XYZ file of C-alpha atoms in Angstrom:
291
model
C 119.252 118.153 93.695
C 120.665 118.293 90.165
C 124.187 117.831 91.580
C 123.147 114.664 93.468
C 121.499 113.232 90.355
C 124.636 113.966 88.330
C 126.908 112.415 91.000
C 124.644 109.339 91.033
C 124.903 108.943 87.239
C 128.693 109.387 87.326
C 128.935 106.848 90.156
C 126.955 104.292 88.117
C 129.018 104.967 84.995
C 132.219 104.585 87.016
C 131.327 101.129 88.326
C 130.121 100.020 84.901
C 133.439 101.095 83.419
C 135.288 99.154 86.100
C 133.393 95.960 85.304
C 134.372 96.435 81.656
C 137.985 97.040 82.663
C 138.105 100.677 81.543
C 139.849 101.968 84.649
C 141.144 105.344 83.475
C 137.702 106.425 82.262
C 136.088 105.142 85.481
C 138.494 107.097 87.634
C 137.577 110.236 85.696
C 133.855 109.670 86.352
C 134.402 109.073 90.073
C 136.669 112.104 90.422
C 134.103 114.331 88.716
C 131.387 112.915 91.007
C 133.550 113.594 94.061
C 134.182 117.195 92.961
C 130.452 117.843 92.419
C 129.502 116.264 95.775
C 132.230 118.135 97.629
C 130.958 121.436 96.211
C 127.333 120.580 97.053
C 128.282 119.373 100.554
C 126.724 115.952 99.868
C 128.609 113.639 102.259
C 127.028 110.384 101.101
C 127.840 110.823 97.407
C 131.259 112.225 98.210
C 131.914 109.073 100.250
C 130.572 106.785 97.518
C 132.606 108.585 94.836
C 135.698 108.197 97.037
C 134.963 104.461 97.255
C 134.997 104.366 93.465
C 138.275 106.276 93.269
C 139.797 103.938 95.876
C 138.664 100.780 94.091
C 139.950 101.960 90.699
C 143.265 103.112 92.200
C 143.668 99.676 93.815
C 143.014 98.036 90.443
C 145.689 100.272 88.910
C 148.186 99.349 91.631
C 148.131 102.901 93.038
C 147.719 101.773 96.641
C 148.597 105.074 98.312
C 145.758 106.890 96.504
C 143.460 103.959 97.180
C 144.090 104.020 100.920
C 143.820 107.828 101.047
C 140.401 107.778 99.316
C 138.980 105.160 101.706
C 140.492 106.928 104.728
C 138.759 110.138 103.658
C 135.389 108.394 103.172
C 135.314 106.743 106.625
C 134.535 109.825 108.801
C 131.911 110.954 106.248
C 129.954 107.729 106.688
C 130.571 107.722 110.447
C 129.032 111.227 110.648
C 126.006 109.966 108.723
C 125.810 106.894 110.987
C 125.547 104.674 107.906
C 126.677 101.245 109.133
C 126.564 99.546 105.745
C 128.825 102.119 104.092
C 131.153 102.030 107.126
C 131.377 98.233 106.769
C 132.249 98.503 103.058
C 134.890 101.119 103.877
C 136.589 98.683 106.283
C 136.330 95.948 103.662
C 137.985 98.170 101.038
C 140.697 99.338 103.454
C 141.394 95.686 104.271
C 141.619 94.713 100.596
C 144.034 97.569 99.867
C 146.225 96.733 102.888
C 146.327 93.107 101.728
C 147.445 94.071 98.210
C 150.288 96.033 99.844
C 151.281 92.922 101.800
C 150.331 94.593 105.101
C 148.556 91.486 106.388
C 148.163 92.432 110.066
C 146.402 95.667 109.134
C 144.284 93.814 106.567
C 143.074 91.327 109.203
C 142.035 94.163 111.550
C 140.022 95.967 108.862
C 138.453 92.835 107.352
C 137.450 91.421 110.746
C 135.761 94.740 111.529
C 133.909 94.627 108.186
C 132.830 91.019 108.754
C 131.481 91.838 112.215
C 129.370 94.718 110.844
C 128.105 92.700 107.876
C 127.070 89.903 110.245
C 125.141 92.414 112.385
C 123.442 93.704 109.219
C 122.745 90.094 108.117
C 124.285 90.805 104.720
C 125.310 87.326 103.687
C 126.901 88.068 100.334
C 129.092 90.780 101.876
C 130.042 88.395 104.718
C 131.177 85.854 102.121
C 133.344 88.459 100.432
C 134.984 89.489 103.731
C 135.596 85.809 104.587
C 137.163 85.269 101.164
C 139.615 88.126 101.701
C 140.449 86.812 105.180
C 141.086 83.454 103.498
C 143.477 85.132 101.043
C 145.452 86.644 103.922
C 145.748 83.266 105.659
C 146.731 81.549 102.376
C 149.537 84.043 101.757
C 150.723 83.578 105.337
C 150.756 79.828 104.586
C 148.216 79.107 107.331
C 146.427 76.585 105.111
C 144.075 75.249 107.797
C 142.737 78.729 108.615
C 142.528 79.663 104.922
C 140.478 76.536 104.208
C 138.155 77.295 107.117
C 137.554 80.862 105.854
C 137.026 79.757 102.257
C 134.636 76.967 103.217
C 132.560 79.389 105.318
C 132.318 81.707 102.272
C 131.574 78.739 100.001
C 128.630 77.666 102.171
C 127.109 81.162 101.833
C 127.574 81.258 98.050
C 126.009 77.792 97.732
C 123.016 78.952 99.751
C 122.709 82.019 97.500
C 123.125 79.811 94.393
C 125.919 82.100 93.190
C 127.564 79.697 90.715
C 130.528 81.820 89.578
C 131.587 82.414 93.183
C 131.085 78.744 94.082
C 133.522 77.861 91.269
C 136.042 80.456 92.420
C 135.795 79.324 96.049
C 136.435 75.730 95.047
C 139.642 76.792 93.326
C 140.719 78.689 96.463
C 140.023 75.602 98.590
C 142.150 73.786 96.005
C 145.014 76.185 96.743
C 144.860 75.316 100.451
C 144.944 71.581 99.618
C 147.869 72.158 97.264
C 149.675 74.009 100.055
C 149.233 70.973 102.292
C 150.524 68.592 99.622
C 147.150 67.072 98.684
C 147.836 67.492 94.959
C 145.249 65.069 93.653
C 142.246 66.809 95.228
C 143.719 70.217 94.418
C 144.000 69.275 90.722
C 140.380 68.090 90.627
C 139.132 71.373 92.100
C 141.360 73.477 89.814
C 140.132 71.656 86.714
C 136.492 71.906 87.727
C 136.701 75.652 88.307
C 138.761 76.196 85.144
C 136.012 74.584 83.041
C 133.378 76.734 84.694
C 135.433 79.913 84.267
C 135.833 79.051 80.573
C 132.064 78.572 80.160
C 131.366 81.851 81.986
C 134.102 83.670 79.998
C 135.516 84.745 83.350
C 139.090 85.889 82.647
C 139.952 86.361 86.334
C 139.014 82.741 87.021
C 140.688 81.436 83.875
C 143.987 83.174 84.558
C 143.986 82.070 88.192
C 143.204 78.453 87.177
C 145.945 78.316 84.544
C 148.523 79.717 86.994
C 147.555 77.230 89.702
C 147.848 74.341 87.232
C 151.256 75.702 86.191
C 152.354 75.307 89.833
C 150.946 71.778 89.862
C 152.795 70.888 86.636
C 156.089 72.033 88.159
C 155.441 69.992 91.318
C 154.759 66.913 89.160
C 157.994 67.465 87.217
C 156.227 68.526 83.988
C 158.554 71.516 83.602
C 157.933 72.310 79.919
C 154.174 72.299 80.477
C 154.539 74.506 83.564
C 156.569 77.122 81.653
C 154.120 77.145 78.718
C 151.194 77.581 81.132
C 152.863 80.575 82.817
C 153.312 82.111 79.355
C 149.677 81.338 78.484
C 148.473 82.946 81.744
C 150.519 86.035 80.880
C 148.782 86.310 77.495
C 145.361 85.852 79.185
C 146.210 88.734 81.488
C 147.051 90.964 78.530
C 143.835 90.046 76.682
C 141.688 90.838 79.705
C 143.670 93.673 81.266
C 143.916 91.673 84.506
C 147.288 92.583 86.018
C 147.008 90.252 89.010
C 144.369 88.247 90.796
C 142.506 90.442 93.353
C 143.989 89.968 96.812
C 147.312 88.609 95.569
C 149.288 91.594 94.318
C 151.991 91.102 96.942
C 152.536 87.549 95.537
C 152.976 88.692 91.946
C 156.752 88.744 91.879
C 159.305 87.010 89.660
C 159.778 84.554 92.530
C 156.629 82.747 91.426
C 158.599 81.023 88.675
C 162.188 81.525 89.889
C 162.727 77.837 90.709
C 161.220 76.739 87.384
C 163.381 79.217 85.455
C 166.495 77.978 87.257
C 165.687 74.334 86.415
C 165.054 75.053 82.722
C 167.708 77.718 82.117
C 167.061 81.171 80.607
C 166.987 80.118 76.940
C 164.616 77.167 77.270
C 162.397 79.151 79.675
C 162.095 82.058 77.226
C 161.271 79.696 74.343
C 158.550 77.827 76.287
C 157.091 81.064 77.712
C 156.771 82.419 74.148
C 155.090 79.176 72.993
C 152.572 79.517 75.813
C 151.921 83.158 74.944
C 151.065 82.158 71.352
C 148.317 79.717 72.399
C 144.671 80.478 71.635
C 141.988 80.525 74.335
C 140.608 77.005 73.691
C 144.096 75.608 73.284
C 145.155 77.032 76.669
C 142.166 75.419 78.411
C 142.712 72.014 76.804
C 146.459 72.066 77.525
C 145.945 72.977 81.186
C 143.334 70.234 81.615
C 145.730 67.551 80.312
C 147.696 67.552 83.591
């Protein structure tokens, strides 16, 4: 059982590296774990190592490898009859399909995951599946459905007293309100979650909050502020290594600020973007909260 112990250690090291944002190193750990498990014929740890490879590949934007790893893990877990691992495989496949902008496929996988998690009474996992389903609806501009999904996830996180996720959910609900034109309530929720993300030193949440407030600033005609905030969000992403917000890769195109760029003109846009990029962490927070 030395090989299983080694695969277990590599698996733990891989996830730890992912949390710290060291994706290349993590991928190496998972790949070594997969090779060891494959050789030893250990289906469970091969499947778990493949989950790691798939999650890292998704984080690196290598969606083909991500999908291939999860596809390979599914029959392994099905052979073992391990419902929980099967559910997580569907969840991961759904998340990867969503990042590729393949929303119909994402809904199929995520709904399957949610159903299994509900049967297993795994509340936290249900909340995560609901969140991803909310992201799909939000990107399809079905704001009513997105809000319903997010609020169902929010209720679970509140029950579990998971404060960071409560803050994040509130900002997602804010995005649905913004989509419907309810800017005032959206701004309140964005600001609230931005403050919490700052306190928790949560770069994902901070970057997301700053970008959402940049959209608000443009809507309110505060064009200079909007451009500076987009620049500031870009610098936050470089500090933290966050390329895009999970679940929204297919949105991360130049089109996000195309209208703003057109209104300001290339030169002014570039100048304001650079000013935003030069802001310090506290300065960014304060500037975003002034809206």
